Amino acid sequence: MPPASPPPPRRDSVQQLLDDWKRERPDLDPWPLGIIGRLSRLSTHMVRHAEEWLAPMGLSWETFSLIVTLRRCGPKYALKPSDLIKVSLLTSGAVTNRIDRVQERGLVVREPDPNDRRGVIVRLTPEGKALADEAIARHFEAMAELLRPLGRQEADKLAAMLSTLLFAIEAGD
């Protein structure tokens, strides 16, 4: 019996893009696309998976982000809408709509800002806190499962490298 041939190299969806650019523009080195393209694809996949495990709790990615942001800010569980934008993964255009949606569900309340007569504070209700606690526990569990192919040491190294890159980019902004 002839020796088994080695398995073909694993090819992800971004490798085809790299190969195409190498073929079409051999004068260019598309290596940045290998990193940025994979980060983009991973982000899309992670959000899609998150939507799947959040849906049974009646949450979208945006409403989840809002309630867990309030939850992690500590007792009082309250922030101004402008602070929510700064410390969450939400965009300014999304915040008002998201606050409206979670307020309709009784997960947050809007209260007058004691330091600004025109401002409001968004506060997590006890029901919102309970749901945030359930959702974040499920989220961490599910994300760990998605990252399982790396192993903990590889995951820690990747997190450190990504942190270096993110810090450099944010420092430049």
PDB file of C-alpha atoms in Angstrom:
ATOM      1  CA  MET A   1       0.000   0.000   0.000  1.00  0.00           C
ATOM      2  CA  PRO A   2       1.491   3.407  -0.936  1.00  0.00           C
ATOM      3  CA  PRO A   3       2.139   5.888   1.860  1.00  0.00           C
ATOM      4  CA  ALA A   4      -0.732   8.227   2.584  1.00  0.00           C
ATOM      5  CA  SER A   5      -0.305  11.635   1.076  1.00  0.00           C
ATOM      6  CA  PRO A   6      -0.382  14.555   3.487  1.00  0.00           C
ATOM      7  CA  PRO A   7      -3.730  16.254   3.877  1.00  0.00           C
ATOM      8  CA  PRO A   8      -4.195  19.353   1.740  1.00  0.00           C
ATOM      9  CA  PRO A   9      -3.461  22.610   3.545  1.00  0.00           C
ATOM     10  CA  ARG A  10      -6.458  24.196   5.214  1.00  0.00           C
ATOM     11  CA  ARG A  11      -7.847  27.079   3.221  1.00  0.00           C
ATOM     12  CA  ASP A  12     -10.174  29.607   4.725  1.00  0.00           C
ATOM     13  CA  SER A  13     -12.364  32.013   2.774  1.00  0.00           C
ATOM     14  CA  VAL A  14      -9.782  34.819   2.857  1.00  0.00           C
ATOM     15  CA  GLN A  15      -7.052  32.696   1.278  1.00  0.00           C
ATOM     16  CA  GLN A  16      -8.940  32.734  -2.028  1.00  0.00           C
ATOM     17  CA  LEU A  17      -8.949  36.543  -1.954  1.00  0.00           C
ATOM     18  CA  LEU A  18      -5.197  36.561  -1.368  1.00  0.00           C
ATOM     19  CA  ASP A  19      -4.615  34.083  -4.174  1.00  0.00           C
ATOM     20  CA  ASP A  20      -6.784  36.115  -6.543  1.00  0.00           C
ATOM     21  CA  TRP A  21      -4.882  39.320  -5.813  1.00  0.00           C
ATOM     22  CA  LYS A  22      -1.510  37.590  -6.182  1.00  0.00           C
ATOM     23  CA  ARG A  23      -2.639  36.318  -9.585  1.00  0.00           C
ATOM     24  CA  GLU A  24      -4.196  39.589 -10.753  1.00  0.00           C
ATOM     25  CA  ARG A  25      -1.647  42.001  -9.277  1.00  0.00           C
ATOM     26  CA  PRO A  26       1.619  40.137  -8.715  1.00  0.00           C
ATOM     27  CA  ASP A  27       3.291  43.516  -8.230  1.00  0.00           C
ATOM     28  CA  LEU A  28       1.407  43.979  -4.943  1.00  0.00           C
ATOM     29  CA  ASP A  29       1.816  42.112  -1.665  1.00  0.00           C
ATOM     30  CA  PRO A  30      -1.688  41.548  -0.247  1.00  0.00           C
ATOM     31  CA  TRP A  31      -0.471  40.297   3.165  1.00  0.00           C
ATOM     32  CA  PRO A  32      -2.459  42.960   5.133  1.00  0.00           C
ATOM     33  CA  LEU A  33      -5.667  41.522   3.688  1.00  0.00           C
ATOM     34  CA  GLY A  34      -4.746  38.200   5.277  1.00  0.00           C
ATOM     35  CA  ILE A  35      -5.032  39.790   8.700  1.00  0.00           C
ATOM     36  CA  ILE A  36      -7.678  42.479   8.238  1.00  0.00           C
ATOM     37  CA  GLY A  37      -9.844  40.247   6.041  1.00  0.00           C
ATOM     38  CA  ARG A  38      -9.783  37.455   8.609  1.00  0.00           C
ATOM     39  CA  LEU A  39     -10.556  39.866  11.463  1.00  0.00           C
ATOM     40  CA  SER A  40     -13.496  41.209   9.487  1.00  0.00           C
ATOM     41  CA  ARG A  41     -14.809  37.748   8.622  1.00  0.00           C
ATOM     42  CA  LEU A  42     -14.351  36.558  12.210  1.00  0.00           C
ATOM     43  CA  SER A  43     -16.232  39.592  13.521  1.00  0.00           C
ATOM     44  CA  THR A  44     -19.126  38.886  11.155  1.00  0.00           C
ATOM     45  CA  HIS A  45     -19.219  35.220  12.178  1.00  0.00           C
ATOM     46  CA  MET A  46     -19.005  36.046  15.899  1.00  0.00           C
ATOM     47  CA  VAL A  47     -21.897  38.512  15.745  1.00  0.00           C
ATOM     48  CA  ARG A  48     -23.991  36.045  13.709  1.00  0.00           C
ATOM     49  CA  HIS A  49     -23.333  33.294  16.247  1.00  0.00           C
ATOM     50  CA  ALA A  50     -24.052  35.681  19.116  1.00  0.00           C
ATOM     51  CA  GLU A  51     -27.396  36.593  17.553  1.00  0.00           C
ATOM     52  CA  GLU A  52     -28.242  32.865  17.526  1.00  0.00           C
ATOM     53  CA  TRP A  53     -27.581  32.356  21.248  1.00  0.00           C
ATOM     54  CA  LEU A  54     -29.115  35.702  22.228  1.00  0.00           C
ATOM     55  CA  ALA A  55     -32.352  35.275  20.254  1.00  0.00           C
ATOM     56  CA  PRO A  56     -33.936  32.790  22.700  1.00  0.00           C
ATOM     57  CA  MET A  57     -33.525  35.475  25.384  1.00  0.00           C
ATOM     58  CA  GLY A  58     -35.250  38.033  23.151  1.00  0.00           C
ATOM     59  CA  LEU A  59     -32.034  39.979  22.606  1.00  0.00           C
ATOM     60  CA  SER A  60     -30.288  41.295  19.523  1.00  0.00           C
ATOM     61  CA  TRP A  61     -26.563  42.029  19.475  1.00  0.00           C
ATOM     62  CA  GLU A  62     -27.276  45.741  20.026  1.00  0.00           C
ATOM     63  CA  THR A  63     -29.707  45.320  22.919  1.00  0.00           C
ATOM     64  CA  PHE A  64     -27.358  42.783  24.484  1.00  0.00           C
ATOM     65  CA  SER A  65     -24.456  45.234  24.188  1.00  0.00           C
ATOM     66  CA  LEU A  66     -26.504  47.954  25.837  1.00  0.00           C
ATOM     67  CA  ILE A  67     -27.666  45.969  28.864  1.00  0.00           C
ATOM     68  CA  VAL A  68     -24.312  44.289  29.517  1.00  0.00           C
ATOM     69  CA  THR A  69     -22.547  47.655  29.240  1.00  0.00           C
ATOM     70  CA  LEU A  70     -24.819  49.023  31.957  1.00  0.00           C
ATOM     71  CA  ARG A  71     -24.310  45.833  33.995  1.00  0.00           C
ATOM     72  CA  ARG A  72     -20.510  45.990  33.911  1.00  0.00           C
ATOM     73  CA  CYS A  73     -20.370  49.634  35.003  1.00  0.00           C
ATOM     74  CA  GLY A  74     -21.086  48.462  38.564  1.00  0.00           C
ATOM     75  CA  PRO A  75     -23.729  49.260  41.166  1.00  0.00           C
ATOM     76  CA  LYS A  76     -26.164  51.924  40.090  1.00  0.00           C
ATOM     77  CA  TYR A  77     -25.920  50.261  36.637  1.00  0.00           C
ATOM     78  CA  ALA A  78     -26.515  53.624  35.004  1.00  0.00           C
ATOM     79  CA  LEU A  79     -24.886  55.816  32.365  1.00  0.00           C
ATOM     80  CA  LYS A  80     -25.645  58.845  30.231  1.00  0.00           C
ATOM     81  CA  PRO A  81     -26.401  57.922  26.613  1.00  0.00           C
ATOM     82  CA  SER A  82     -23.177  59.667  25.512  1.00  0.00           C
ATOM     83  CA  ASP A  83     -21.187  57.507  27.951  1.00  0.00           C
ATOM     84  CA  LEU A  84     -22.916  54.378  26.642  1.00  0.00           C
ATOM     85  CA  ILE A  85     -21.528  55.179  23.200  1.00  0.00           C
ATOM     86  CA  LYS A  86     -18.012  55.649  24.556  1.00  0.00           C
ATOM     87  CA  VAL A  87     -17.862  52.407  26.538  1.00  0.00           C
ATOM     88  CA  SER A  88     -19.928  50.036  24.397  1.00  0.00           C
ATOM     89  CA  LEU A  89     -19.809  48.583  20.911  1.00  0.00           C
ATOM     90  CA  LEU A  90     -22.783  50.727  19.836  1.00  0.00           C
ATOM     91  CA  THR A  91     -22.831  53.631  17.406  1.00  0.00           C
ATOM     92  CA  SER A  92     -24.376  56.983  18.257  1.00  0.00           C
ATOM     93  CA  GLY A  93     -27.186  56.464  15.744  1.00  0.00           C
ATOM     94  CA  ALA A  94     -28.157  53.184  17.351  1.00  0.00           C
ATOM     95  CA  VAL A  95     -28.204  54.208  20.999  1.00  0.00           C
ATOM     96  CA  THR A  96     -31.511  56.097  21.155  1.00  0.00           C
ATOM     97  CA  ASN A  97     -33.362  53.334  19.297  1.00  0.00           C
ATOM     98  CA  ARG A  98     -31.780  50.629  21.441  1.00  0.00           C
ATOM     99  CA  ILE A  99     -32.641  52.477  24.641  1.00  0.00           C
ATOM    100  CA  ASP A 100     -36.242  52.806  23.432  1.00  0.00           C
ATOM    101  CA  ARG A 101     -36.441  49.063  22.692  1.00  0.00           C
ATOM    102  CA  VAL A 102     -35.023  47.893  26.004  1.00  0.00           C
ATOM    103  CA  GLN A 103     -37.094  50.468  27.888  1.00  0.00           C
ATOM    104  CA  GLU A 104     -40.252  49.104  26.246  1.00  0.00           C
ATOM    105  CA  ARG A 105     -39.271  45.658  27.585  1.00  0.00           C
ATOM    106  CA  GLY A 106     -38.773  47.043  31.095  1.00  0.00           C
ATOM    107  CA  LEU A 107     -35.025  46.344  31.092  1.00  0.00           C
ATOM    108  CA  VAL A 108     -33.986  49.992  31.583  1.00  0.00           C
ATOM    109  CA  VAL A 109     -35.511  53.248  32.730  1.00  0.00           C
ATOM    110  CA  ARG A 110     -34.630  56.788  31.777  1.00  0.00           C
ATOM    111  CA  GLU A 111     -34.201  59.130  34.730  1.00  0.00           C
ATOM    112  CA  PRO A 112     -33.463  62.843  34.805  1.00  0.00           C
ATOM    113  CA  ASP A 113     -29.747  63.630  35.067  1.00  0.00           C
ATOM    114  CA  PRO A 114     -29.320  65.496  38.390  1.00  0.00           C
ATOM    115  CA  ASN A 115     -26.324  67.348  36.902  1.00  0.00           C
ATOM    116  CA  ASP A 116     -27.949  68.376  33.622  1.00  0.00           C
ATOM    117  CA  ARG A 117     -31.586  69.498  33.434  1.00  0.00           C
ATOM    118  CA  ARG A 118     -31.764  68.533  29.750  1.00  0.00           C
ATOM    119  CA  GLY A 119     -29.992  65.189  30.115  1.00  0.00           C
ATOM    120  CA  VAL A 120     -31.036  61.710  31.124  1.00  0.00           C
ATOM    121  CA  ILE A 121     -29.444  58.742  32.803  1.00  0.00           C
ATOM    122  CA  VAL A 122     -30.226  55.238  31.561  1.00  0.00           C
ATOM    123  CA  ARG A 123     -30.500  52.782  34.449  1.00  0.00           C
ATOM    124  CA  LEU A 124     -30.773  49.003  34.330  1.00  0.00           C
ATOM    125  CA  THR A 125     -33.879  47.678  36.090  1.00  0.00           C
ATOM    126  CA  PRO A 126     -33.671  44.583  38.315  1.00  0.00           C
ATOM    127  CA  GLU A 127     -35.194  42.603  35.411  1.00  0.00           C
ATOM    128  CA  GLY A 128     -32.568  44.056  33.071  1.00  0.00           C
ATOM    129  CA  LYS A 129     -29.769  43.151  35.480  1.00  0.00           C
ATOM    130  CA  ALA A 130     -31.006  39.570  35.768  1.00  0.00           C
ATOM    131  CA  LEU A 131     -31.215  39.212  31.986  1.00  0.00           C
ATOM    132  CA  ALA A 132     -27.797  40.838  31.525  1.00  0.00           C
ATOM    133  CA  ASP A 133     -26.287  38.366  33.999  1.00  0.00           C
ATOM    134  CA  GLU A 134     -27.869  35.402  32.188  1.00  0.00           C
ATOM    135  CA  ALA A 135     -26.913  36.712  28.751  1.00  0.00           C
ATOM    136  CA  ILE A 136     -23.282  37.508  29.562  1.00  0.00           C
ATOM    137  CA  ALA A 137     -22.751  34.093  31.158  1.00  0.00           C
ATOM    138  CA  ARG A 138     -24.150  32.423  28.011  1.00  0.00           C
ATOM    139  CA  HIS A 139     -22.098  34.751  25.797  1.00  0.00           C
ATOM    140  CA  PHE A 140     -18.787  33.993  27.522  1.00  0.00           C
ATOM    141  CA  GLU A 141     -19.528  30.260  27.424  1.00  0.00           C
ATOM    142  CA  ALA A 142     -20.412  30.333  23.723  1.00  0.00           C
ATOM    143  CA  MET A 143     -17.433  32.518  22.761  1.00  0.00           C
ATOM    144  CA  ALA A 144     -15.087  30.155  24.595  1.00  0.00           C
ATOM    145  CA  GLU A 145     -16.539  27.288  22.580  1.00  0.00           C
ATOM    146  CA  LEU A 146     -15.977  29.170  19.302  1.00  0.00           C
ATOM    147  CA  LEU A 147     -12.355  29.848  20.299  1.00  0.00           C
ATOM    148  CA  ARG A 148     -11.724  26.273  21.464  1.00  0.00           C
ATOM    149  CA  PRO A 149      -9.780  25.297  18.299  1.00  0.00           C
ATOM    150  CA  LEU A 150      -6.977  27.632  19.409  1.00  0.00           C
ATOM    151  CA  GLY A 151      -6.256  26.285  22.862  1.00  0.00           C
ATOM    152  CA  ARG A 152      -5.721  28.619  25.785  1.00  0.00           C
ATOM    153  CA  GLN A 153      -2.051  29.459  25.145  1.00  0.00           C
ATOM    154  CA  GLU A 154      -2.666  30.314  21.503  1.00  0.00           C
ATOM    155  CA  ALA A 155      -5.739  32.335  22.464  1.00  0.00           C
ATOM    156  CA  ASP A 156      -3.737  34.298  25.045  1.00  0.00           C
ATOM    157  CA  LYS A 157      -0.975  35.015  22.487  1.00  0.00           C
ATOM    158  CA  LEU A 158      -3.543  36.109  19.905  1.00  0.00           C
ATOM    159  CA  ALA A 159      -5.280  38.355  22.438  1.00  0.00           C
ATOM    160  CA  ALA A 160      -1.947  39.984  23.298  1.00  0.00           C
ATOM    161  CA  MET A 161      -1.075  40.587  19.648  1.00  0.00           C
ATOM    162  CA  LEU A 162      -4.509  42.011  18.889  1.00  0.00           C
ATOM    163  CA  SER A 163      -4.264  44.234  21.959  1.00  0.00           C
ATOM    164  CA  THR A 164      -0.941  45.617  20.705  1.00  0.00           C
ATOM    165  CA  LEU A 165      -2.473  46.371  17.320  1.00  0.00           C
ATOM    166  CA  LEU A 166      -5.666  47.874  18.748  1.00  0.00           C
ATOM    167  CA  PHE A 167      -3.723  50.069  21.169  1.00  0.00           C
ATOM    168  CA  ALA A 168      -1.524  51.395  18.347  1.00  0.00           C
ATOM    169  CA  ILE A 169      -4.522  52.160  16.129  1.00  0.00           C
ATOM    170  CA  GLU A 170      -6.566  53.765  18.922  1.00  0.00           C
ATOM    171  CA  ALA A 171      -3.588  55.853  20.012  1.00  0.00           C
ATOM    172  CA  GLY A 172      -3.383  57.218  16.478  1.00  0.00           C
ATOM    173  CA  ASP A 173      -7.061  58.165  16.335  1.00  0.00           C
TER     174      ASP A 173
END
